[in-house]
mmCIF file of C-alpha atoms in Angstrom:
data_model
loop_
_atom_site.group_PDB
_atom_site.id
_atom_site.type_symbol
_atom_site.label_atom_id
_atom_site.label_comp_id
_atom_site.label_asym_id
_atom_site.label_seq_id
_atom_site.Cartn_x
_atom_site.Cartn_y
_atom_site.Cartn_z
ATOM 1 C CA MET A 850 115.058 98.953 104.204
ATOM 2 C CA GLY A 851 113.728 100.859 101.262
ATOM 3 C CA ALA A 852 115.942 101.605 98.332
ATOM 4 C CA THR A 853 117.051 105.044 97.820
ATOM 5 C CA PRO A 854 118.194 106.765 94.444
ATOM 6 C CA GLY A 855 121.917 105.821 93.863
ATOM 7 C CA ASP A 856 121.679 102.508 95.459
ATOM 8 C CA SER A 857 122.481 99.388 93.148
ATOM 9 C CA SER A 858 119.122 97.800 94.248
ATOM 10 C CA CYS A 859 117.235 100.973 93.231
ATOM 11 C CA GLY A 860 119.082 100.756 89.861
ATOM 12 C CA LYS A 861 117.726 97.354 89.345
ATOM 13 C CA ASP A 862 114.280 98.371 90.363
ATOM 14 C CA TYR A 863 114.323 101.075 87.788
ATOM 15 C CA GLY A 864 115.640 98.744 85.250
ATOM 16 C CA HIS A 865 112.733 96.326 86.126
ATOM 17 C CA ILE A 866 110.193 99.208 85.683
ATOM 18 C CA CYS A 867 111.601 100.055 82.252
ATOM 19 C CA ASN A 868 111.485 96.428 81.056
ATOM 20 C CA ALA A 869 108.000 96.141 82.196
ATOM 21 C CA ALA A 870 106.854 99.344 80.392
ATOM 22 C CA GLN A 871 108.660 98.280 77.242
ATOM 23 C CA LEU A 872 106.891 94.845 77.227
ATOM 24 C CA LEU A 873 103.516 96.588 77.818
ATOM 25 C CA LEU A 874 104.158 99.009 74.915
ATOM 26 C CA LEU A 875 105.110 96.011 72.665
ATOM 27 C CA ALA A 876 101.862 94.252 73.596
ATOM 28 C CA ILE A 877 99.865 97.346 72.875
ATOM 29 C CA PHE A 878 101.629 97.757 69.510
ATOM 30 C CA LEU A 879 100.991 94.143 68.535
ATOM 31 C CA ARG A 880 97.255 94.556 69.316
ATOM 32 C CA ASP A 881 96.231 98.024 68.039
ATOM 33 C CA SER A 882 98.978 98.376 65.164
ATOM 34 C CA LEU A 883 99.326 94.794 63.764
ATOM 35 C CA ARG A 884 95.872 93.628 65.036
ATOM 36 C CA ILE A 885 97.449 90.348 66.195
ATOM 37 C CA GLN A 886 94.923 89.211 68.854
ATOM 38 C CA SER A 887 96.709 86.133 69.977
ATOM 39 C CA CYS A 888 100.071 88.088 70.310
ATOM 40 C CA CYS A 889 98.242 90.681 72.334
ATOM 41 C CA ASN A 890 96.733 88.154 74.828
ATOM 42 C CA THR A 891 100.218 86.501 75.194
ATOM 43 C CA ALA A 892 102.023 89.689 75.725
ATOM 44 C CA TYR A 893 99.556 90.904 78.220
ATOM 45 C CA ASP A 894 99.399 87.739 80.052
ATOM 46 C CA LEU A 895 103.349 87.731 80.192
ATOM 47 C CA TRP A 896 103.417 91.192 81.454
ATOM 48 C CA ARG A 897 100.861 90.649 84.028
ATOM 49 C CA ILE A 898 102.192 87.519 85.302
ATOM 50 C CA PHE A 899 105.922 88.456 85.642
ATOM 51 C CA TYR A 900 105.806 92.258 86.254
ATOM 52 C CA THR A 901 102.458 93.692 87.526
ATOM 53 C CA LYS A 902 102.344 92.639 91.152
ATOM 54 C CA GLN A 903 106.098 93.166 91.679
ATOM 55 C CA THR A 904 106.113 96.598 89.979
ATOM 56 C CA PHE A 905 102.922 97.707 92.060
ATOM 57 C CA ASN A 906 104.697 96.640 95.297
ATOM 58 C CA LEU A 907 107.803 98.503 94.165
ATOM 59 C CA LEU A 908 106.087 101.698 93.509
ATOM 60 C CA THR A 909 103.990 101.796 96.487
ATOM 61 C CA ASN A 910 106.376 100.643 99.211
ATOM 62 C CA ILE A 911 109.999 101.397 98.395
ATOM 63 C CA ASN A 912 111.343 104.709 99.426
ATOM 64 C CA MET A 913 111.828 106.319 95.974
ATOM 65 C CA HIS A 914 112.318 110.054 95.723
ATOM 66 C CA ALA A 915 109.013 111.671 95.385
ATOM 67 C CA ALA A 916 109.675 113.124 92.036
ATOM 68 C CA GLN A 917 110.476 109.665 90.699
ATOM 69 C CA ARG A 918 107.890 107.500 92.298
ATOM 70 C CA TYR A 919 104.702 108.802 91.025
ATOM 71 C CA PRO A 920 105.366 109.706 87.400
ATOM 72 C CA PHE A 921 106.439 106.084 86.819
ATOM 73 C CA PHE A 922 103.212 104.880 88.510
ATOM 74 C CA VAL A 923 101.242 107.280 86.381
ATOM 75 C CA LEU A 924 103.284 106.114 83.338
ATOM 76 C CA LEU A 925 102.392 102.570 83.832
ATOM 77 C CA ILE A 926 98.653 103.339 84.488
ATOM 78 C CA SER A 927 98.548 105.521 81.393
ATOM 79 C CA LEU A 928 99.944 102.631 79.276
ATOM 80 C CA TRP A 929 97.635 100.089 80.800
ATOM 81 C CA LEU A 930 94.609 102.504 80.058
ATOM 82 C CA SER A 931 95.742 103.008 76.439
ATOM 83 C CA GLY A 932 95.068 99.294 75.835
ATOM 84 C CA CYS A 933 91.781 98.884 77.631
ATOM 85 C CA ALA A 934 89.531 99.315 74.749
ATOM 86 C CA SER A 935 89.459 95.832 73.312
ATOM 87 C CA LEU A 936 90.065 93.997 76.721
ATOM 88 C CA PRO A 937 87.081 91.904 78.172
ATOM 89 C CA LYS A 938 84.349 93.806 80.121
ATOM 90 C CA PRO A 939 84.558 93.402 83.825
ATOM 91 C CA PHE A 940 82.579 90.807 85.817
ATOM 92 C CA ILE A 941 78.935 91.832 86.233
ATOM 93 C CA VAL A 942 77.941 91.549 89.945
ATOM 94 C CA ASN A 943 74.534 90.648 91.219
ATOM 95 C CA ASP A 944 72.468 92.484 93.893
ATOM 96 C CA PRO A 945 73.950 95.880 93.213
ATOM 97 C CA PRO A 946 73.901 98.994 95.300
ATOM 98 C CA LEU A 947 71.451 101.607 93.966
ATOM 99 C CA THR A 948 71.761 105.186 93.096
ATOM 100 C CA LYS A 949 68.335 106.337 94.164
ATOM 101 C CA PRO A 950 67.993 109.666 95.979
ATOM 102 C CA LEU A 951 68.594 109.339 99.822
ATOM 103 C CA ALA A 952 65.600 110.695 101.582
ATOM 104 C CA ILE A 953 67.157 112.170 104.658
ATOM 105 C CA THR A 954 64.859 113.058 107.577
ATOM 106 C CA PHE A 955 66.113 113.873 111.173
ATOM 107 C CA ALA A 956 64.608 114.279 114.344
ATOM 108 C CA LYS A 957 66.519 117.288 115.451
ATOM 109 C CA HIS A 958 69.146 119.724 114.320
ATOM 110 C CA PRO A 959 71.792 120.576 113.787
ATOM 111 C CA VAL A 960 72.565 117.709 111.280
ATOM 112 C CA ILE A 961 76.302 116.735 111.259
ATOM 113 C CA ALA A 962 77.809 115.234 108.313
ATOM 114 C CA LEU A 963 81.390 113.705 108.296
ATOM 115 C CA VAL A 964 83.047 113.545 104.941
ATOM 116 C CA LEU A 965 85.969 111.127 104.567
ATOM 117 C CA GLY A 966 88.344 111.794 101.608
ATOM 118 C CA GLY A 967 90.326 109.393 99.617
ATOM 119 C CA GLY A 968 93.883 108.644 99.745
ATOM 120 C CA ALA A 969 94.545 104.754 99.780
ATOM 121 C CA THR A 970 96.474 103.678 102.874
ATOM 122 C CA ARG A 971 96.566 107.439 103.988
ATOM 123 C CA GLY A 972 92.989 106.817 104.910
ATOM 124 C CA PHE A 973 94.059 104.959 108.114
ATOM 125 C CA ALA A 974 94.124 108.479 109.554
ATOM 126 C CA HIS A 975 90.387 108.428 109.362
ATOM 127 C CA VAL A 976 90.225 105.868 112.124
ATOM 128 C CA GLY A 977 92.092 108.231 114.419
ATOM 129 C CA VAL A 978 89.854 111.136 113.555
ATOM 130 C CA LEU A 979 86.687 108.990 114.288
ATOM 131 C CA ASN A 980 87.897 107.832 117.645
ATOM 132 C CA ILE A 981 88.552 111.308 118.938
ATOM 133 C CA LEU A 982 85.238 112.470 117.706
ATOM 134 C CA GLU A 983 83.650 109.538 119.430
ATOM 135 C CA GLU A 984 85.359 110.319 122.714
ATOM 136 C CA HIS A 985 84.015 113.680 122.657
ATOM 137 C CA GLY A 986 80.455 112.605 121.976
ATOM 138 C CA ILE A 987 80.514 114.061 118.478
ATOM 139 C CA GLN A 988 78.584 111.565 116.452
ATOM 140 C CA PRO A 989 77.601 112.454 112.747
ATOM 141 C CA ASN A 990 74.006 112.035 111.488
ATOM 142 C CA LEU A 991 75.494 111.398 107.953
ATOM 143 C CA VAL A 992 78.685 109.858 106.810
ATOM 144 C CA VAL A 993 79.857 110.502 103.155
ATOM 145 C CA GLY A 994 82.878 108.447 101.913
ATOM 146 C CA THR A 995 85.050 108.330 98.879
ATOM 147 C CA SER A 996 87.527 105.726 98.221
ATOM 148 C CA ALA A 997 89.637 105.006 101.325
ATOM 149 C CA GLY A 998 87.061 107.152 103.111
ATOM 150 C CA ALA A 999 84.176 104.931 102.012
ATOM 151 C CA VAL A 1000 85.867 102.106 103.541
ATOM 152 C CA THR A 1001 86.352 103.527 106.775
ATOM 153 C CA GLY A 1002 82.870 105.292 106.696
ATOM 154 C CA ALA A 1003 81.082 102.137 105.908
ATOM 155 C CA LEU A 1004 82.458 100.420 109.043
ATOM 156 C CA TYR A 1005 81.768 103.352 111.072
ATOM 157 C CA ALA A 1006 78.224 103.709 109.753
ATOM 158 C CA GLY A 1007 77.798 99.998 110.486
ATOM 159 C CA GLY A 1008 78.510 100.386 114.257
ATOM 160 C CA ILE A 1009 82.183 99.380 114.203
ATOM 161 C CA ARG A 1010 83.799 102.202 116.203
ATOM 162 C CA GLY A 1011 86.425 102.859 118.847
ATOM 163 C CA GLU A 1012 88.731 100.081 119.815
ATOM 164 C CA GLN A 1013 87.172 97.696 117.352
ATOM 165 C CA LEU A 1014 87.534 99.930 114.467
ATOM 166 C CA GLU A 1015 91.121 100.534 115.507
ATOM 167 C CA ALA A 1016 91.619 96.833 115.915
ATOM 168 C CA VAL A 1017 90.181 96.106 112.321
ATOM 169 C CA ALA A 1018 92.648 98.596 110.904
ATOM 170 C CA ASN A 1019 95.660 97.434 112.573
ATOM 171 C CA GLU A 1020 95.028 93.789 111.738
ATOM 172 C CA LEU A 1021 94.197 94.557 107.992
ATOM 173 C CA GLN A 1022 96.946 93.346 105.638
ATOM 174 C CA GLN A 1023 97.325 94.052 101.905
ATOM 175 C CA GLU A 1024 96.619 90.346 101.007
ATOM 176 C CA GLN A 1025 93.148 90.372 102.519
ATOM 177 C CA ILE A 1026 91.897 92.897 99.981
ATOM 178 C CA ALA A 1027 94.181 92.525 96.978
ATOM 179 C CA ASP A 1028 92.974 89.889 94.798
ATOM 180 C CA TRP A 1029 95.504 90.010 91.915
ATOM 181 C CA SER A 1030 93.896 89.223 88.615
ATOM 182 C CA TYR A 1031 95.659 88.705 85.185
ATOM 183 C CA SER A 1032 92.547 89.340 83.107
ATOM 184 C CA GLY A 1033 90.207 92.216 82.646
ATOM 185 C CA ARG A 1034 90.912 95.877 82.884
ATOM 186 C CA GLY A 1035 92.874 96.061 85.976
ATOM 187 C CA VAL A 1036 95.479 93.970 88.023
ATOM 188 C CA ILE A 1037 93.277 93.849 91.157
ATOM 189 C CA ARG A 1038 89.815 92.366 90.973
ATOM 190 C CA GLY A 1039 88.224 94.006 94.081
ATOM 191 C CA GLU A 1040 86.002 91.229 95.195
ATOM 192 C CA LEU A 1041 88.113 90.658 98.275
ATOM 193 C CA LEU A 1042 87.420 94.093 99.425
ATOM 194 C CA GLN A 1043 83.843 93.918 98.762
ATOM 195 C CA ASN A 1044 83.543 90.543 100.694
ATOM 196 C CA PHE A 1045 85.755 91.932 103.584
ATOM 197 C CA ILE A 1046 83.346 94.963 104.053
ATOM 198 C CA ASN A 1047 80.117 92.923 103.736
ATOM 199 C CA GLN A 1048 81.460 90.338 106.300
ATOM 200 C CA LEU A 1049 82.126 92.969 108.963
ATOM 201 C CA LEU A 1050 78.696 94.514 108.347
ATOM 202 C CA ARG A 1051 77.114 91.252 108.487
ATOM 203 C CA ASN A 1052 75.859 91.538 104.993
ATOM 204 C CA ARG A 1053 73.585 94.500 105.828
ATOM 205 C CA PRO A 1054 72.644 96.875 103.030
ATOM 206 C CA ILE A 1055 73.458 100.510 103.158
ATOM 207 C CA GLU A 1056 69.883 101.520 104.225
ATOM 208 C CA HIS A 1057 70.018 99.236 107.224
ATOM 209 C CA LEU A 1058 73.376 100.547 108.672
ATOM 210 C CA ASP A 1059 73.430 102.260 112.066
ATOM 211 C CA THR A 1060 74.279 105.772 110.655
ATOM 212 C CA LYS A 1061 73.090 107.103 107.238
ATOM 213 C CA PHE A 1062 75.933 106.464 104.739
ATOM 214 C CA VAL A 1063 76.605 107.520 101.231
ATOM 215 C CA ALA A 1064 79.471 106.260 98.989
ATOM 216 C CA THR A 1065 80.600 107.963 95.974
ATOM 217 C CA ALA A 1066 81.811 106.817 92.660
ATOM 218 C CA THR A 1067 82.648 108.092 89.182
ATOM 219 C CA ASP A 1068 80.706 106.862 86.024
ATOM 220 C CA LEU A 1069 83.397 105.838 83.798
ATOM 221 C CA ASP A 1070 81.389 106.525 80.651
ATOM 222 C CA THR A 1071 80.152 110.007 81.567
ATOM 223 C CA GLY A 1072 82.599 111.214 84.194
ATOM 224 C CA GLN A 1073 79.759 112.061 86.439
ATOM 225 C CA LEU A 1074 79.947 111.750 90.191
ATOM 226 C CA VAL A 1075 77.412 109.290 91.358
ATOM 227 C CA ILE A 1076 76.213 108.282 95.015
ATOM 228 C CA PHE A 1077 75.266 104.970 96.223
ATOM 229 C CA THR A 1078 72.574 105.108 98.968
ATOM 230 C CA ARG A 1079 70.860 101.711 99.084
ATOM 231 C CA GLY A 1080 71.809 98.086 98.461
ATOM 232 C CA ASP A 1081 75.062 96.172 98.755
ATOM 233 C CA ALA A 1082 77.400 98.125 100.945
ATOM 234 C CA GLY A 1083 80.451 96.147 100.169
ATOM 235 C CA LEU A 1084 80.044 96.594 96.373
ATOM 236 C CA ALA A 1085 79.501 100.241 96.835
ATOM 237 C CA VAL A 1086 82.740 100.571 98.692
ATOM 238 C CA ARG A 1087 84.499 98.608 96.113
ATOM 239 C CA ALA A 1088 83.227 100.829 93.237
ATOM 240 C CA SER A 1089 84.226 103.975 95.335
ATOM 241 C CA SER A 1090 87.750 102.555 95.822
ATOM 242 C CA THR A 1091 88.418 101.231 92.153
ATOM 243 C CA ILE A 1092 91.563 103.077 91.242
ATOM 244 C CA PRO A 1093 91.549 103.040 87.408
ATOM 245 C CA GLY A 1094 94.108 100.993 85.698
ATOM 246 C CA LEU A 1095 94.896 99.278 89.040
ATOM 247 C CA VAL A 1096 91.569 97.880 90.032
ATOM 248 C CA SER A 1097 89.142 96.421 87.558
ATOM 249 C CA PRO A 1098 86.100 98.774 87.001
ATOM 250 C CA VAL A 1099 82.878 97.603 88.712
ATOM 251 C CA THR A 1100 79.801 97.033 86.280
ATOM 252 C CA ILE A 1101 76.474 97.705 88.011
ATOM 253 C CA ASN A 1102 73.268 97.648 86.095
ATOM 254 C CA GLY A 1103 75.343 98.038 82.801
ATOM 255 C CA ARG A 1104 77.377 101.035 84.094
ATOM 256 C CA ASP A 1105 81.079 100.993 84.725
ATOM 257 C CA TYR A 1106 82.135 102.789 88.015
ATOM 258 C CA VAL A 1107 85.609 103.689 89.375
ATOM 259 C CA ASP A 1108 87.153 105.782 92.085
ATOM 260 C CA GLY A 1109 84.780 108.596 93.250
ATOM 261 C CA GLY A 1110 87.969 110.733 93.963
ATOM 262 C CA LEU A 1111 88.475 111.301 90.249
ATOM 263 C CA VAL A 1112 85.693 113.895 90.321
ATOM 264 C CA SER A 1113 85.377 114.980 94.078
ATOM 265 C CA ASN A 1114 87.961 113.566 96.454
ATOM 266 C CA VAL A 1115 86.372 115.153 99.657
ATOM 267 C CA PRO A 1116 82.717 115.769 98.636
ATOM 268 C CA ALA A 1117 81.765 118.451 101.102
ATOM 269 C CA ALA A 1118 79.252 119.975 98.858
ATOM 270 C CA LEU A 1119 77.404 116.675 98.370
ATOM 271 C CA ALA A 1120 76.995 116.426 102.160
ATOM 272 C CA ARG A 1121 75.417 120.007 102.140
ATOM 273 C CA GLN A 1122 73.113 119.400 99.377
ATOM 274 C CA LEU A 1123 71.987 116.120 101.351
ATOM 275 C CA GLY A 1124 70.815 118.281 104.246
ATOM 276 C CA ALA A 1125 73.738 118.817 106.607
ATOM 277 C CA ASP A 1126 73.833 121.805 108.796
ATOM 278 C CA ILE A 1127 77.461 121.212 109.838
ATOM 279 C CA VAL A 1128 80.003 119.591 107.535
ATOM 280 C CA ILE A 1129 83.224 118.186 108.763
ATOM 281 C CA ALA A 1130 85.733 117.148 106.154
ATOM 282 C CA VAL A 1131 88.710 115.036 106.538
ATOM 283 C CA ASP A 1132 91.406 115.558 103.855
ATOM 284 C CA VAL A 1133 94.023 112.804 103.673
ATOM 285 C CA SER A 1134 95.361 113.779 100.167
ATOM 286 C CA ARG A 1135 99.070 114.588 99.592
ATOM 287 C CA SER A 1136 100.072 118.257 99.860
ATOM 288 C CA ILE A 1137 101.984 119.990 97.200
ATOM 289 C CA THR A 1138 105.720 119.689 97.735
ATOM 290 C CA GLU A 1139 107.920 122.598 97.411
ATOM 291 C CA HIS A 1140 111.006 121.700 95.367
ATOM 292 C CA GLU A 1141 114.177 123.563 95.368
ATOM 293 C CA GLN A 1142 114.677 122.672 91.730
ATOM 294 C CA LEU A 1143 112.230 121.462 89.046
ATOM 295 C CA ASP A 1144 114.833 120.608 86.591
ATOM 296 C CA SER A 1145 113.557 117.374 85.106
ATOM 297 C CA THR A 1146 110.565 116.039 83.312
ATOM 298 C CA LEU A 1147 109.592 113.745 86.088
ATOM 299 C CA ALA A 1148 109.840 116.488 88.732
ATOM 300 C CA VAL A 1149 107.596 118.796 86.521
ATOM 301 C CA LEU A 1150 105.173 115.967 85.949
ATOM 302 C CA GLN A 1151 104.795 115.119 89.595
ATOM 303 C CA GLN A 1152 104.420 118.746 90.783
ATOM 304 C CA SER A 1153 101.794 119.126 87.794
ATOM 305 C CA LEU A 1154 99.712 116.315 89.170
ATOM 306 C CA GLU A 1155 99.821 117.474 92.625
ATOM 307 C CA ILE A 1156 98.606 120.882 91.587
ATOM 308 C CA MET A 1157 95.764 119.562 89.722
ATOM 309 C CA GLN A 1158 94.718 117.395 92.759
ATOM 310 C CA GLN A 1159 95.004 120.306 95.215
ATOM 311 C CA ALA A 1160 93.084 122.416 93.065
ATOM 312 C CA LEU A 1161 90.111 120.074 93.005
ATOM 313 C CA THR A 1162 90.435 119.555 96.754
ATOM 314 C CA ARG A 1163 90.276 123.278 97.540
ATOM 315 C CA THR A 1164 86.973 123.403 95.548
ATOM 316 C CA ASP A 1165 85.762 120.445 97.444
ATOM 317 C CA LEU A 1166 86.521 121.820 100.926
ATOM 318 C CA SER A 1167 85.067 125.173 100.213
ATOM 319 C CA ALA A 1168 81.722 123.749 101.226
ATOM 320 C CA ALA A 1169 83.174 122.433 104.632
ATOM 321 C CA ASP A 1170 82.681 124.152 107.964
ATOM 322 C CA ILE A 1171 85.575 122.394 109.563
ATOM 323 C CA VAL A 1172 88.507 120.734 107.609
ATOM 324 C CA ILE A 1173 90.716 118.244 109.432
ATOM 325 C CA ARG A 1174 94.084 117.550 107.842
ATOM 326 C CA PRO A 1175 96.079 114.769 109.591
ATOM 327 C CA PRO A 1176 99.877 115.400 109.507
ATOM 328 C CA ILE A 1177 100.842 112.328 107.596
ATOM 329 C CA GLY A 1178 103.412 113.960 105.328
ATOM 330 C CA GLU A 1179 104.737 111.887 102.607
ATOM 331 C CA LEU A 1180 103.396 108.566 103.686
ATOM 332 C CA PRO A 1181 103.102 106.435 100.528
ATOM 333 C CA PHE A 1182 99.709 105.664 99.097
ATOM 334 C CA GLY A 1183 100.184 101.914 99.316
ATOM 335 C CA ASP A 1184 102.065 101.591 102.719
ATOM 336 C CA PHE A 1185 100.430 99.148 105.246
ATOM 337 C CA GLU A 1186 103.338 99.229 107.507
ATOM 338 C CA GLN A 1187 102.685 102.733 108.817
ATOM 339 C CA LYS A 1188 99.082 102.370 109.812
ATOM 340 C CA SER A 1189 99.616 103.371 113.597
ATOM 341 C CA GLN A 1190 101.475 106.358 112.611
ATOM 342 C CA ALA A 1191 98.509 107.416 110.474
ATOM 343 C CA ILE A 1192 95.950 106.716 112.983
ATOM 344 C CA LYS A 1193 98.038 108.590 115.537
ATOM 345 C CA ALA A 1194 98.192 111.610 112.996
ATOM 346 C CA GLY A 1195 94.313 111.512 112.588
ATOM 347 C CA ALA A 1196 93.736 111.646 116.271
ATOM 348 C CA ALA A 1197 96.125 114.580 116.856
ATOM 349 C CA ALA A 1198 94.515 116.576 114.017
ATOM 350 C CA ALA A 1199 91.108 115.816 115.381
ATOM 351 C CA THR A 1200 92.110 116.746 118.938
ATOM 352 C CA ILE A 1201 93.098 120.142 117.714
ATOM 353 C CA ALA A 1202 89.694 120.622 115.865
ATOM 354 C CA ILE A 1203 87.550 119.615 118.821
ATOM 355 C CA PRO A 1204 87.227 123.122 120.328
ATOM 356 C CA ASP A 1205 86.126 124.694 116.954
ATOM 357 C CA ILE A 1206 83.583 121.774 116.300
ATOM 358 C CA GLN A 1207 82.026 122.262 119.745
ATOM 359 C CA LEU A 1208 81.829 125.998 119.293
ATOM 360 C CA LEU A 1209 80.035 125.397 115.865
ATOM 361 C CA LEU A 1210 77.693 123.002 117.503
ATOM 362 C CA ARG A 1211 76.708 125.485 120.194
ATOM 363 C CA LEU A 1212 76.094 128.130 117.810
ATOM 364 C CA LYS A 1213 74.097 126.070 115.538
ATOM 365 C CA SER A 1214 71.982 124.743 118.230
ATOM 366 C CA GLN A 1215 70.884 128.317 119.190
ATOM 367 C CA GLU A 1216 69.699 128.974 115.709
#
């Protein structure tokens, strides 16, 4: 049972978070102000070993009040990023995916693009959406995925569909893809996710998948949205899913890449640019919460973050013909225990959208 505000266990949790933040601040002060590298390394090692994994599990899994959970998470990530400058460069991987332009040629029209947005474990809802589309014979010619959407999208594009895709989702546990690391620029390395994807895809590169697939990521140096169209599919998904401050950036050909959702969480316009006639977008982001009172710094910060995210998402979705929003409510971003609920919510939302999709297909086919 998760802790709630006012519980004694919750008080201990918040005390634990404050202690972790204080120790991290001390580490940053020692390194950047006093320039004591050995103290910096020691302090960071202590913080990572004793606090990081426990704090992450706490913030993503316990039942905190919404106005308290995310500001703390943002606070810790912000503190972490503030100390990134002198930390070691991330591991440079071999056989990288490529960002060459994707030559899309289709034998017949209309061309259907499915755009799967980011949302961490809320992305399990994509599985339900895909299953319903498959049941009604609606198969996209192009799949564009960001972050969690890249994970599901790559598997779908690789031919893992229907009951098999749902089985993979239901069996997935956090330990299978969270390789905790106490060095570098994040607390999760990301190689487990990369290997997980490549194993399921039988190590096929992006260009050899059953359906054309594009994964998006953000160039950490320039802030530009990039697309991976060829090469190592698992590495492309890893880059697309790299949450800054939590997962170590991925270095590909000398460039650092992080989560594509920083720039475009549901890149419907990109799908249109790549030649799609019909764009179906799936948005699993969190909606803006209406508060009776915004009378604290934490509440104002959380509301501000949600407003910024939704403003970006609205811009993204303006290029979509059909938008599917699974009703997954306040499902936490790191909750692996409610996968079945998210999948069912995705299926329910897709079922509602089927008549509109079928009508649009008929209209486009007559053009």
